[in-house]
Short mmCIF file of C-alpha atoms in Angstrom, two decimals:
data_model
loop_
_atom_site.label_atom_id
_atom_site.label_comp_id
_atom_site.label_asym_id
_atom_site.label_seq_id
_atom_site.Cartn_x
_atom_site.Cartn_y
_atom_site.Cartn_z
CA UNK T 1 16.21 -54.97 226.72
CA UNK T 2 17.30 -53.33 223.69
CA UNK T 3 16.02 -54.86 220.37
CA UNK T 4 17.59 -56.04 216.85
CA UNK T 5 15.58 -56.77 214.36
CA UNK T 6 15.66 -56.67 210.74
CA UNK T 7 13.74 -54.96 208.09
CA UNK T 8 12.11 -51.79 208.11
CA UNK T 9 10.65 -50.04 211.62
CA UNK T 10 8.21 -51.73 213.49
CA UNK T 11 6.44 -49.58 216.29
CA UNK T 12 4.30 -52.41 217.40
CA UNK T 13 7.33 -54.78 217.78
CA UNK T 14 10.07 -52.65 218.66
CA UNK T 15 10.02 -52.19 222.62
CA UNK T 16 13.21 -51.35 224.46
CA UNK T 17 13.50 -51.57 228.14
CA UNK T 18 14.00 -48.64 230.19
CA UNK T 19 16.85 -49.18 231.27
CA UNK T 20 18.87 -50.00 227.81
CA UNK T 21 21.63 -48.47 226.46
CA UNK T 22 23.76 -48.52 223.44
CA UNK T 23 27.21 -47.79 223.20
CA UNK T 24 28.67 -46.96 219.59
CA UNK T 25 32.23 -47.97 218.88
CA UNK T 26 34.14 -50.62 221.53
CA UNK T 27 37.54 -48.98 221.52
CA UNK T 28 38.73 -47.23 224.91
CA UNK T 29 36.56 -45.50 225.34
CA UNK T 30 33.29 -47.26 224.72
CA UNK T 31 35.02 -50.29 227.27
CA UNK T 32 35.73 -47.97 229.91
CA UNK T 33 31.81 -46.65 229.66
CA UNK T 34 30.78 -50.20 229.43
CA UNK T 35 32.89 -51.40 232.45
CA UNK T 36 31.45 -48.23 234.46
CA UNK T 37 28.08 -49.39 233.66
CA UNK T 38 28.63 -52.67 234.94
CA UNK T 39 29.68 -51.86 238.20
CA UNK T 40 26.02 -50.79 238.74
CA UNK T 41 24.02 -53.74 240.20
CA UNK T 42 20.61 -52.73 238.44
CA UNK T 43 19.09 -55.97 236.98
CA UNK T 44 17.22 -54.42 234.89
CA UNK T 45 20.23 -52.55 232.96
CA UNK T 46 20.56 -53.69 229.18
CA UNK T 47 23.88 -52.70 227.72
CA UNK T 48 25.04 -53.15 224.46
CA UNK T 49 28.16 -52.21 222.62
CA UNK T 50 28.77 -51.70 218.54
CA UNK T 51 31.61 -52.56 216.67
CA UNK T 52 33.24 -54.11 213.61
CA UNK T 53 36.69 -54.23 214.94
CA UNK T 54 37.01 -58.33 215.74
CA UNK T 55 38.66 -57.13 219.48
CA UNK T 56 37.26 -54.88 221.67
CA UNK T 57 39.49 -52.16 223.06
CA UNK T 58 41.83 -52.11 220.58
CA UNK T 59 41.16 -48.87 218.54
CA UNK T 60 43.54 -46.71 216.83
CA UNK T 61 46.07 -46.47 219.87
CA UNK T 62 46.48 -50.02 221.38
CA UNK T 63 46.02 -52.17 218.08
CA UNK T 64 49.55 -52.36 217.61
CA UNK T 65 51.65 -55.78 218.14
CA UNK T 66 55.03 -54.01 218.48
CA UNK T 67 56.15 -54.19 221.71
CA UNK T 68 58.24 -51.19 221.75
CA UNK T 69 55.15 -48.58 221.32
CA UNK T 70 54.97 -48.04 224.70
CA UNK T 71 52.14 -46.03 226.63
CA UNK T 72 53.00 -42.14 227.29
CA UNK T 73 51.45 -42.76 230.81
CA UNK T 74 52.90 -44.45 233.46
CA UNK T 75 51.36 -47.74 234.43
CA UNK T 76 50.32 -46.16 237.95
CA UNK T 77 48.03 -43.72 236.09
CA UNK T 78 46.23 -45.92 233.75
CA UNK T 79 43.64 -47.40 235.45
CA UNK T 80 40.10 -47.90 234.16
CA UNK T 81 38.81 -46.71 237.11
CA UNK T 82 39.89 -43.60 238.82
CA UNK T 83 39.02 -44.59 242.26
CA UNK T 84 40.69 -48.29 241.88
CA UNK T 85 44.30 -46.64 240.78
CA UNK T 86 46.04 -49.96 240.96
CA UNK T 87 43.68 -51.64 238.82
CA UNK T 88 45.80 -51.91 235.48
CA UNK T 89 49.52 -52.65 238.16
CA UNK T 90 47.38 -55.73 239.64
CA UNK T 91 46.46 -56.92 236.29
CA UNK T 92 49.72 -56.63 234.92
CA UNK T 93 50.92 -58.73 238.20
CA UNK T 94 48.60 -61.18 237.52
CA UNK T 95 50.06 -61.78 233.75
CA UNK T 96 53.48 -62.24 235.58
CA UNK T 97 54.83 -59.18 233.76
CA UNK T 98 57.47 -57.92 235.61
CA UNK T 99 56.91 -53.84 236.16
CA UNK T 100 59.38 -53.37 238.70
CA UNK T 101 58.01 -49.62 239.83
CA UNK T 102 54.68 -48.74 238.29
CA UNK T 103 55.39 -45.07 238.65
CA UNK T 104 58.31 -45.45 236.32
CA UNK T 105 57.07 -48.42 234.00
CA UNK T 106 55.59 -47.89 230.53
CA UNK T 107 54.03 -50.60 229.30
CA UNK T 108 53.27 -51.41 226.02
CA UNK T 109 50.27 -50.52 224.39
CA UNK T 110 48.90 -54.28 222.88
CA UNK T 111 48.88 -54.83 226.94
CA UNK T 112 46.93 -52.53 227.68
CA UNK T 113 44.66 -53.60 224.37
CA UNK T 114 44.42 -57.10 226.08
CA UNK T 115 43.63 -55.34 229.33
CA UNK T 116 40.97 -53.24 228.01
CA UNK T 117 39.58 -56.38 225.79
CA UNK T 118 39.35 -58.34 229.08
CA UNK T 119 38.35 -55.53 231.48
CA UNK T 120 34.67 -56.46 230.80
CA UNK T 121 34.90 -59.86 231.91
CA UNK T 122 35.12 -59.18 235.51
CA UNK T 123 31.68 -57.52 236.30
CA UNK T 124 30.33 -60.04 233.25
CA UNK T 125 30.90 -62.80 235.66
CA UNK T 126 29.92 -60.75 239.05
CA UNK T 127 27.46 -58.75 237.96
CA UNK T 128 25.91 -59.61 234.61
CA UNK T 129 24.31 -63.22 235.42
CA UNK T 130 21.30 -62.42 232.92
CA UNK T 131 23.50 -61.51 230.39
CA UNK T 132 23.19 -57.76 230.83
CA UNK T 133 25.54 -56.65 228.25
CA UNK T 134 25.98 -57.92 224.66
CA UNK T 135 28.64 -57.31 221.64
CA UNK T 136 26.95 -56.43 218.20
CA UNK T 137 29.87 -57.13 215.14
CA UNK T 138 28.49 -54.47 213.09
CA UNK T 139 28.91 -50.59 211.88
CA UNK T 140 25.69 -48.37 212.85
CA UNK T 141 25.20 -45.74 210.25
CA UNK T 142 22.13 -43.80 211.30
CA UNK T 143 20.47 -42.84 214.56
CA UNK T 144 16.66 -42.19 214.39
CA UNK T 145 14.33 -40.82 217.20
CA UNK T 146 11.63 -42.97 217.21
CA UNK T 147 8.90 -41.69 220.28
CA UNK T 148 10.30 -42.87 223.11
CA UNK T 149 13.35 -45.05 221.53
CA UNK T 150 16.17 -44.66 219.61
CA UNK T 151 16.55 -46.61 216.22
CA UNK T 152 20.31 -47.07 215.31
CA UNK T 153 20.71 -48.84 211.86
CA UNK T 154 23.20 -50.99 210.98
CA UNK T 155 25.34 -51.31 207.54
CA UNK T 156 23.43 -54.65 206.70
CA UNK T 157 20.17 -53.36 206.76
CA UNK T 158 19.11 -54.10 210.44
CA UNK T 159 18.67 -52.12 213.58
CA UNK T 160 19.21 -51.75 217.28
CA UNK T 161 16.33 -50.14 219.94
CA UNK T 162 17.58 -48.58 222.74
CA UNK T 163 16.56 -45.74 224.69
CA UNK T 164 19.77 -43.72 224.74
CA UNK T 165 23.03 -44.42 223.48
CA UNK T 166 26.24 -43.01 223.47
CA UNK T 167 28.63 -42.00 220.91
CA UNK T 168 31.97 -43.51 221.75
CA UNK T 169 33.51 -43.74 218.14
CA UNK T 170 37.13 -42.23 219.09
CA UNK T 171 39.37 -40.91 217.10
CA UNK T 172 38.83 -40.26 212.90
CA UNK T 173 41.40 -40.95 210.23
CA UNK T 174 42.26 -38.83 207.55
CA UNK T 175 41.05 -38.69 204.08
CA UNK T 176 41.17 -36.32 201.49
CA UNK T 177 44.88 -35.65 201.63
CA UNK T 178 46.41 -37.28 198.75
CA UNK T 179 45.81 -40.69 200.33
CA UNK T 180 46.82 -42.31 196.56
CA UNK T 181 50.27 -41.03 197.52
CA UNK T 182 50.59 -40.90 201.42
CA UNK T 183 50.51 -44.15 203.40
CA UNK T 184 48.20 -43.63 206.84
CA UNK T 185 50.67 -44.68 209.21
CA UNK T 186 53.18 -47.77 209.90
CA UNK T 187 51.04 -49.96 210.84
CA UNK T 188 48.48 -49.79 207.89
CA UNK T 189 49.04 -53.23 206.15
CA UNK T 190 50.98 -51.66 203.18
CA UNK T 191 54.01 -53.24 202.28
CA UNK T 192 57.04 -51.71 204.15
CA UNK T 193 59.66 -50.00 202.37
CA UNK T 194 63.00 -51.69 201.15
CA UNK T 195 66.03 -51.70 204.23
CA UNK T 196 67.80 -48.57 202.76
CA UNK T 197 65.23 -46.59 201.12
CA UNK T 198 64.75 -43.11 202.50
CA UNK T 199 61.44 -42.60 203.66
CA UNK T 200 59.40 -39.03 204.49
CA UNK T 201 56.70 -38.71 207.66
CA UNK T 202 54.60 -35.97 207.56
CA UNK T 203 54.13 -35.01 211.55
CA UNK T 204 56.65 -35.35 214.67
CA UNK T 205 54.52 -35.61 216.89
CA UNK T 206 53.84 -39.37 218.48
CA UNK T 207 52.24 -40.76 215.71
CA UNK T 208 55.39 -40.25 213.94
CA UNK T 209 57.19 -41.45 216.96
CA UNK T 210 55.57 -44.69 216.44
CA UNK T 211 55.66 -45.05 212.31
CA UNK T 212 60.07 -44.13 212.93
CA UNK T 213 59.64 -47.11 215.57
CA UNK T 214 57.93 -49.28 213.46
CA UNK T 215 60.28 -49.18 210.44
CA UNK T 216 63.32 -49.82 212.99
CA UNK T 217 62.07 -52.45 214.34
CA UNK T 218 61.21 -53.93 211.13
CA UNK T 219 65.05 -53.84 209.90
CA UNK T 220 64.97 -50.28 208.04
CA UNK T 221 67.82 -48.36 208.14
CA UNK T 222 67.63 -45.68 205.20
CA UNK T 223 67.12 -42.48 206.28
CA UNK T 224 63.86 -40.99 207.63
CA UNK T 225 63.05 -37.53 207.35
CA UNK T 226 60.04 -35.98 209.51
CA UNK T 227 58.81 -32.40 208.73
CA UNK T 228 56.19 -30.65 210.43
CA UNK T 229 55.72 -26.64 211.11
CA UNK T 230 57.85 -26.36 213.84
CA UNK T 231 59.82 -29.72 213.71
CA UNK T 232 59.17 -30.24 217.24
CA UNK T 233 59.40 -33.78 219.36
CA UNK T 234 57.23 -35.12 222.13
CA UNK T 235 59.44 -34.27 225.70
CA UNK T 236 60.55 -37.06 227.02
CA UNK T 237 58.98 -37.98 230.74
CA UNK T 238 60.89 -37.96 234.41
CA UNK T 239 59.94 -38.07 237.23
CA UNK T 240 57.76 -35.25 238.49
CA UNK T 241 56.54 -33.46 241.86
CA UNK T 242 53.37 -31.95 240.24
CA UNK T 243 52.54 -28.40 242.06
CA UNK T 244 49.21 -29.20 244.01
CA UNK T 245 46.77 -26.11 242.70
CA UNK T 246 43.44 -25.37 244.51
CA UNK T 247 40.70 -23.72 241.98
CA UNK T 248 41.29 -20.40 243.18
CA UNK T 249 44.74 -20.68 242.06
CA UNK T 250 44.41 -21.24 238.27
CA UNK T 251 43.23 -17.86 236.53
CA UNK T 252 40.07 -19.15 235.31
CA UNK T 253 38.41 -16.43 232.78
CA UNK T 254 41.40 -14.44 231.98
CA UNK T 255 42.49 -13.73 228.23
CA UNK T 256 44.88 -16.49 226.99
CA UNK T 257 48.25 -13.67 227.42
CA UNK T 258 47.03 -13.20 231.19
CA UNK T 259 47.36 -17.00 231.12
CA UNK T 260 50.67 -17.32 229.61
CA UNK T 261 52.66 -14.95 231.83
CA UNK T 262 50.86 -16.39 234.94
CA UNK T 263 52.12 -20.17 233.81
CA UNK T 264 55.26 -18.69 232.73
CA UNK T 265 55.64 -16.78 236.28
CA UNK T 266 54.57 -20.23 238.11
CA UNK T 267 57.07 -22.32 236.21
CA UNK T 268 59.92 -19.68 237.00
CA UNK T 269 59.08 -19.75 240.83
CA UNK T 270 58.70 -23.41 240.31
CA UNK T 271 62.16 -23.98 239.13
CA UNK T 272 63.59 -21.64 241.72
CA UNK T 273 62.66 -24.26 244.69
CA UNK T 274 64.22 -27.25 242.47
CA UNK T 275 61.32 -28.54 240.59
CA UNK T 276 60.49 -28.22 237.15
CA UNK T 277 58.09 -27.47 234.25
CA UNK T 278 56.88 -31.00 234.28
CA UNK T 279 56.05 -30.19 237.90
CA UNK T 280 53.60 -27.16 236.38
CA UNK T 281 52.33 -29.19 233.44
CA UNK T 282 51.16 -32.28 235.93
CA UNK T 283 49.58 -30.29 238.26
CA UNK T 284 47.79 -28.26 235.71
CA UNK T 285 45.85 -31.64 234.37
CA UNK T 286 42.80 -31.73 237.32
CA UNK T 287 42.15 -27.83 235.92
CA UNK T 288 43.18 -28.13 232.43
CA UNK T 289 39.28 -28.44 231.56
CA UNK T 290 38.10 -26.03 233.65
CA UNK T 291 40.73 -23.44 231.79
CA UNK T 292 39.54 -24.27 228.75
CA UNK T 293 35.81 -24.11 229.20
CA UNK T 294 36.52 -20.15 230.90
CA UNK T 295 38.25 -19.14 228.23
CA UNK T 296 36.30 -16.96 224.91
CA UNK T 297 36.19 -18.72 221.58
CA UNK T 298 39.08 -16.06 220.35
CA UNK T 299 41.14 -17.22 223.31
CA UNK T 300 40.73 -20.69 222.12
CA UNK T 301 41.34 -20.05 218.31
CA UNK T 302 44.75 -18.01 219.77
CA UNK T 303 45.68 -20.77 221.40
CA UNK T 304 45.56 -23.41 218.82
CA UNK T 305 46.88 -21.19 216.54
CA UNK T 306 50.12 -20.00 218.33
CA UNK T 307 50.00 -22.63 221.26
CA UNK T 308 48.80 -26.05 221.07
CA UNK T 309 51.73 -27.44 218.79
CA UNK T 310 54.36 -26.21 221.99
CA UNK T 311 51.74 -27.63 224.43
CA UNK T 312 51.21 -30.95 223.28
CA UNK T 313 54.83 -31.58 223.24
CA UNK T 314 55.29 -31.19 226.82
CA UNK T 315 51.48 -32.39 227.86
CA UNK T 316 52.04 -35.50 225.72
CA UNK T 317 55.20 -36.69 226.32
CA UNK T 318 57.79 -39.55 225.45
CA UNK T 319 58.47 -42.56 227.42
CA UNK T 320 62.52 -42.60 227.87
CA UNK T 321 63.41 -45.52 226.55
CA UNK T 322 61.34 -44.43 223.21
CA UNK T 323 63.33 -41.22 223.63
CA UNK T 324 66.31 -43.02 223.50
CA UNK T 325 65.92 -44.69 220.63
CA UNK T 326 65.17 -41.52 218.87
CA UNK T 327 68.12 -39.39 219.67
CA UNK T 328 70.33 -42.32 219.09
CA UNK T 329 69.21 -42.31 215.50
CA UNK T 330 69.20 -38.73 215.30
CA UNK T 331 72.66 -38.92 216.52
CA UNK T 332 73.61 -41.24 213.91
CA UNK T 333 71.90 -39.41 210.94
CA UNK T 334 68.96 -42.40 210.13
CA UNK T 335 66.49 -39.53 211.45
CA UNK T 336 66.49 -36.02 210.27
CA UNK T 337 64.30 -32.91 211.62
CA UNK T 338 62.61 -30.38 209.87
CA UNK T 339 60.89 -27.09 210.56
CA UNK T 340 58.57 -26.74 207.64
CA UNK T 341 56.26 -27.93 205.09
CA UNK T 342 55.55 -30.08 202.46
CA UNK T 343 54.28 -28.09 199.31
CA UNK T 344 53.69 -30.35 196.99
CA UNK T 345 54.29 -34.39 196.17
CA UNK T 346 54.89 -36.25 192.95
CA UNK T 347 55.17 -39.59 191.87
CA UNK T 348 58.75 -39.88 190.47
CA UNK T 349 59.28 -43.99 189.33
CA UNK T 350 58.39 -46.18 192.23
CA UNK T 351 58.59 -43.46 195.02
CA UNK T 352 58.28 -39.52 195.40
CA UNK T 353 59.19 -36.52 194.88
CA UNK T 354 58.64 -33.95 197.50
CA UNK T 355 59.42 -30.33 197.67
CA UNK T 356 59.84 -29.16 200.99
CA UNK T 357 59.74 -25.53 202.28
CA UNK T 358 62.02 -24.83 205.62
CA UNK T 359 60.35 -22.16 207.91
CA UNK T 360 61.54 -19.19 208.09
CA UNK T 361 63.26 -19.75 205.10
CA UNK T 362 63.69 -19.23 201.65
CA UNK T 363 64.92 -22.91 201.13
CA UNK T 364 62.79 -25.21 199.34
CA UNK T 365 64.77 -28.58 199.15
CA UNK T 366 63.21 -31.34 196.73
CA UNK T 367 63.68 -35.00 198.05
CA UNK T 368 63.28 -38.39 196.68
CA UNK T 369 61.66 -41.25 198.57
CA UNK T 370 60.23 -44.68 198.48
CA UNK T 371 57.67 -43.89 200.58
CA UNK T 372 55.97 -40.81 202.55
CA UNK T 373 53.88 -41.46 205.86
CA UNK T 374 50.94 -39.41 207.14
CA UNK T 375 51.20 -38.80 210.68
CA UNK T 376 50.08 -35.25 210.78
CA UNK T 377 47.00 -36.60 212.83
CA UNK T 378 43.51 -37.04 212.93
CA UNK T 379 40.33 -35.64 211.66
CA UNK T 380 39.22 -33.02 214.53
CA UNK T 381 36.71 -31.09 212.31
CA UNK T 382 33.40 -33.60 212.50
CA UNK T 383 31.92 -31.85 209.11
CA UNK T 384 34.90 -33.21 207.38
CA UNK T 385 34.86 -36.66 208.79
CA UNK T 386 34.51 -40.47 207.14
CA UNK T 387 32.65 -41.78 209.53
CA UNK T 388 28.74 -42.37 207.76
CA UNK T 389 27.40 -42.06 211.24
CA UNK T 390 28.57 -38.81 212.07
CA UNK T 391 28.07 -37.27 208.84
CA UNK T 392 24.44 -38.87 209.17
CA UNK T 393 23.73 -37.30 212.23
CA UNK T 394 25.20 -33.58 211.31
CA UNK T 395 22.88 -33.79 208.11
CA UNK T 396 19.91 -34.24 209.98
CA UNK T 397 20.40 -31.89 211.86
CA UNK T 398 20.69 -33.73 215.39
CA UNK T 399 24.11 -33.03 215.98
CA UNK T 400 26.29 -30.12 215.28
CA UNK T 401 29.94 -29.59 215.04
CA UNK T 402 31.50 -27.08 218.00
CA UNK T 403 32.22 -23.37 217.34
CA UNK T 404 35.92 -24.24 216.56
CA UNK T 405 34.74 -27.37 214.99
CA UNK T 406 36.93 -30.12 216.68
CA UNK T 407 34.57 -31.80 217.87
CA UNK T 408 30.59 -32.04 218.16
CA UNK T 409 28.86 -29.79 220.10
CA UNK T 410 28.06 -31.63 223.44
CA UNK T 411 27.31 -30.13 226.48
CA UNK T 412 29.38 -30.74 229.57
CA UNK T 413 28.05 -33.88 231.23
CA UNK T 414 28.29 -35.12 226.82
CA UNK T 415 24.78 -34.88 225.55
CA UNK T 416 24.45 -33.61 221.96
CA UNK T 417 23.61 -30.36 220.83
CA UNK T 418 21.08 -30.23 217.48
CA UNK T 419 21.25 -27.52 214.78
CA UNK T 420 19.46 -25.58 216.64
CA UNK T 421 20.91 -25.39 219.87
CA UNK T 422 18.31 -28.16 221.38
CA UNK T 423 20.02 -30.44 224.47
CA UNK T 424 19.34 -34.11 223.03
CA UNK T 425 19.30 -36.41 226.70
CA UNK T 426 18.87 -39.41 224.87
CA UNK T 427 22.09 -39.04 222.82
CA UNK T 428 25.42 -38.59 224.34
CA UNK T 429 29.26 -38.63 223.33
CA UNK T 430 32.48 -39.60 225.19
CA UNK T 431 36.10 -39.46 224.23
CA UNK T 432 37.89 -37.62 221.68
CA UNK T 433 34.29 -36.36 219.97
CA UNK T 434 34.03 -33.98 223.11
CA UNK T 435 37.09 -32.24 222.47
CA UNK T 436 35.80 -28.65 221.61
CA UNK T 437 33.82 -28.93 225.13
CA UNK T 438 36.88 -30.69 227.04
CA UNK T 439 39.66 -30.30 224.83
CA UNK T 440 41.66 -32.33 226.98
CA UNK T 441 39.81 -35.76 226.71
CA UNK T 442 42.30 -38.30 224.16
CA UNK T 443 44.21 -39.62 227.21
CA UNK T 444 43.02 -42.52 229.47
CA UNK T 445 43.10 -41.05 232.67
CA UNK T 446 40.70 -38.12 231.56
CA UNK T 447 38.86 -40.28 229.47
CA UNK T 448 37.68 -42.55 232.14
CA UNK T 449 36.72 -39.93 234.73
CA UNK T 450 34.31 -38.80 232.19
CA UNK T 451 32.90 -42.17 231.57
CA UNK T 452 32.38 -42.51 235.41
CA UNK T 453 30.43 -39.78 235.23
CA UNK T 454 28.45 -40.17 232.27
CA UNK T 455 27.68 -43.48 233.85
CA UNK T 456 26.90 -41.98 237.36
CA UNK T 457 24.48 -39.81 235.62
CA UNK T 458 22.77 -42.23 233.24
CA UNK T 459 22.11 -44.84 236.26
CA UNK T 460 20.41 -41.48 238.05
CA UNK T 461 17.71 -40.61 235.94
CA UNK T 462 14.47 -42.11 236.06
CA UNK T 463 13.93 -45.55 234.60
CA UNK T 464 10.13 -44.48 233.18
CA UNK T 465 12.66 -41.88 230.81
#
């Protein structure tokens, strides 16, 4: 079984099993792994998960209590387990939450927090009879390679011996961005602002969805103002017919223009027999991977330079009753758009002073408010991230950051690449860490097919390993 001890290494006395395995960070996707794991009826598995957070499952998406943040996926689609789709509907049965039709039902995210916290209770009481998976409470700062086992050490001094692990730390907040001045997001702890204060966001995408949702619902009815480049919102989900695509239909290799027209040309033909571009979009997702691995690292750079913003917005879409609250207080003037950027921020009495530039524009307008919100997103590049562990492992060299550098370089069944290009099979990473290989791995449903097979493949190799 894996090991914790105290103290400094001891070769004699640290002995993992064979079949041990540590998984780092017990958010989404560090439970889905885990509950993947567990469906495996090996005796001699040893799992254990580290994490601070008090709850497991929770993370940065489904810690909220509000229950108007709502998933962006239907309930029919968020299943841990991609060959049980009704998984999450029959749990939400059994809470006597009434769903009416799952394919239309967004449910809110602390649900799906309690359903991920209790999703590894199931094969615990099935399969786990010797206690095959345990919960450490604590932060692991360092990974050392250590013969055969891994040494991960813990913030208090102690450490965990495993003989592979897997990265599963999710998604990285931002720092260095005037955080004395910018609040991280609405549901940070810090105090909210007065009722009819006007307050700024920086970001429209859904984390600003949420923080405008947040304030609302908490009794706020000054104005908000979100700016971001293009001032763009998240679409707003219907119901779709998604276009069924074989492999040989995507254009897998071409240059990211050859690309464009040929989506533009499908969604044109698309709308032409009465469907839509949400038709296109859905029945890109099986191949959106696939596209993005065959594509050259200038491709990729084009795209998130000129792309990305206008592709999130209609890949990650609205629920409609979030959409609805939106344009009502759009309609009503308590939320204002921009296209632009904020150059510069100054404390002016007890709020702010920011100068804002419009795009394409020669206006820069100077507003005052009580309070200005970060949601311009999360930390993709790894070399600029505040979490010790990563920034342990790219200074030693055993993990690098990806050629675009959002995200470590993994290969594409998630073990690590070193600084020098070296496969690691005794270190892995799943989730949001994997986006320069995946790009498309933040959302449950792609998130868990990766864990399944990350799991598949760790139960496969030889126990003597």
């Amino acid at each position: 079984m894996t090991v914790a001890y105290p103290g400094r290494w001891n070769s004699a006395a640290a002995a993992a099993s064979t079949r041990s395995i540590a998984i780092i960070g017990g958010g989404a996707s560090g439970v889905l792994l885990a509950a993947h794991l567990l469906r495996s009826r090996d005796p001699g598995l040893d799992i254990v998960i580290i994490e601070k957070r008090i709850s497991l499952g929770r993370g940065l998406a489904y810690s909220t209590h509000l229950p108007d943040h709502l998933l962006n996926v239907r309930a029919s689609n968020m299943s841990a387990f991609a060959d049980d789709p009704d998984h999450f509907v029959r749990w939400l049965k059994a809470c006597n939450i009434p769903i009416g039709d799952p394919t239309t039902y967004f449910a809110p995210r602390r649900l799906y927090g309690e359903y991920l916290g209790e999703l590894l209770n199931e094969p615990q009481k099935e399969n786990n009879p010797s206690g095959r998976l345990r919960i450490i409470d604590a932060e692991c700062v360092g990974i050392l390679e250590r013969d055969e086992n891994l040494e991960l050490r813990l913030a208090d001094g102690s450490s965990v011996v495993t003989r592979q692990c897997v990265l599963a730390t999710g998604h990285d907040r931002l720092t260095g961005r005037g955080q004395s001045l910018l609040a991280s997001s609405g549901a940070d702890g810090a105090p909210l602002p007065e009722p009819t204060d006007r307050v700024l966001i920086v970001g429209t995408g859904l984390s600003m969805v949420d923080t405008c949702l947040s304030l609302m619902l908490n009794g706020h009815k000054g104005q908000i103002v979100a700016v971001s480049r293009r001032g763009l919102l998240p679409a707003v989900h219907s119901k779709t017919s998604p276009v069924v695509l074989q492999q040989a239909d995507v254009p897998l290799g071409n240059g990211l223009p050859e690309f464009v027209r040929w989506f533009r040309d499908l969604v044109r033909s698309t709308e032409g027999r009465g469907g839509g571009w949400r038709d296109v979009v859905d029945g890109l997702r099986p191949h959106n991977q696939s596209i993005w691995q065959s594509w050259s690292d200038a491709s990729k750079r084009q795209f998130f330079r000129h792309l990305k913003a206008r592709w999130d917005i209609h890949r990650h879409r609205m629920a409609p009753q979030v959409s609805e609250r939106l344009s009502e207080a759009i309609a009503d003037g308590r939320l204002r758009m921009i296209a632009g950027r904020m150059l510069d921020v100054s404390s002016v009495g007890m709020g702010f002073a920011a100068r804002l530039h419009h795009r394409n524009s020669q206006i820069v307008e100077e507003i005052q408010v009580a309070r200005i919100y970060d949601c311009a997103g999360v930390i993709a590049d790894p070399e600029k991230s505040s979490n010790p562990l990563i920034r342990s492992l790219l200074d030693a060299g055993t993990a690098r950051a990806d050629r675009l550098h959002i995200g470590l370089d993994v290969s594409t069944d998630g073990a690590l690449f070193s600084q020098q290009g070296m496969r690691n099979d005794r270190i892995f990473a799943v989730g949001p860490l994997t986006r320069g290989t995946f790009l498309e791995i933040e959302a449950i449903p792609d998130i868990r097919v990766q864990c399944q097979r990350l799991a598949t493949a760790l139960l496969s190799q030889p126990s003597s390993m």
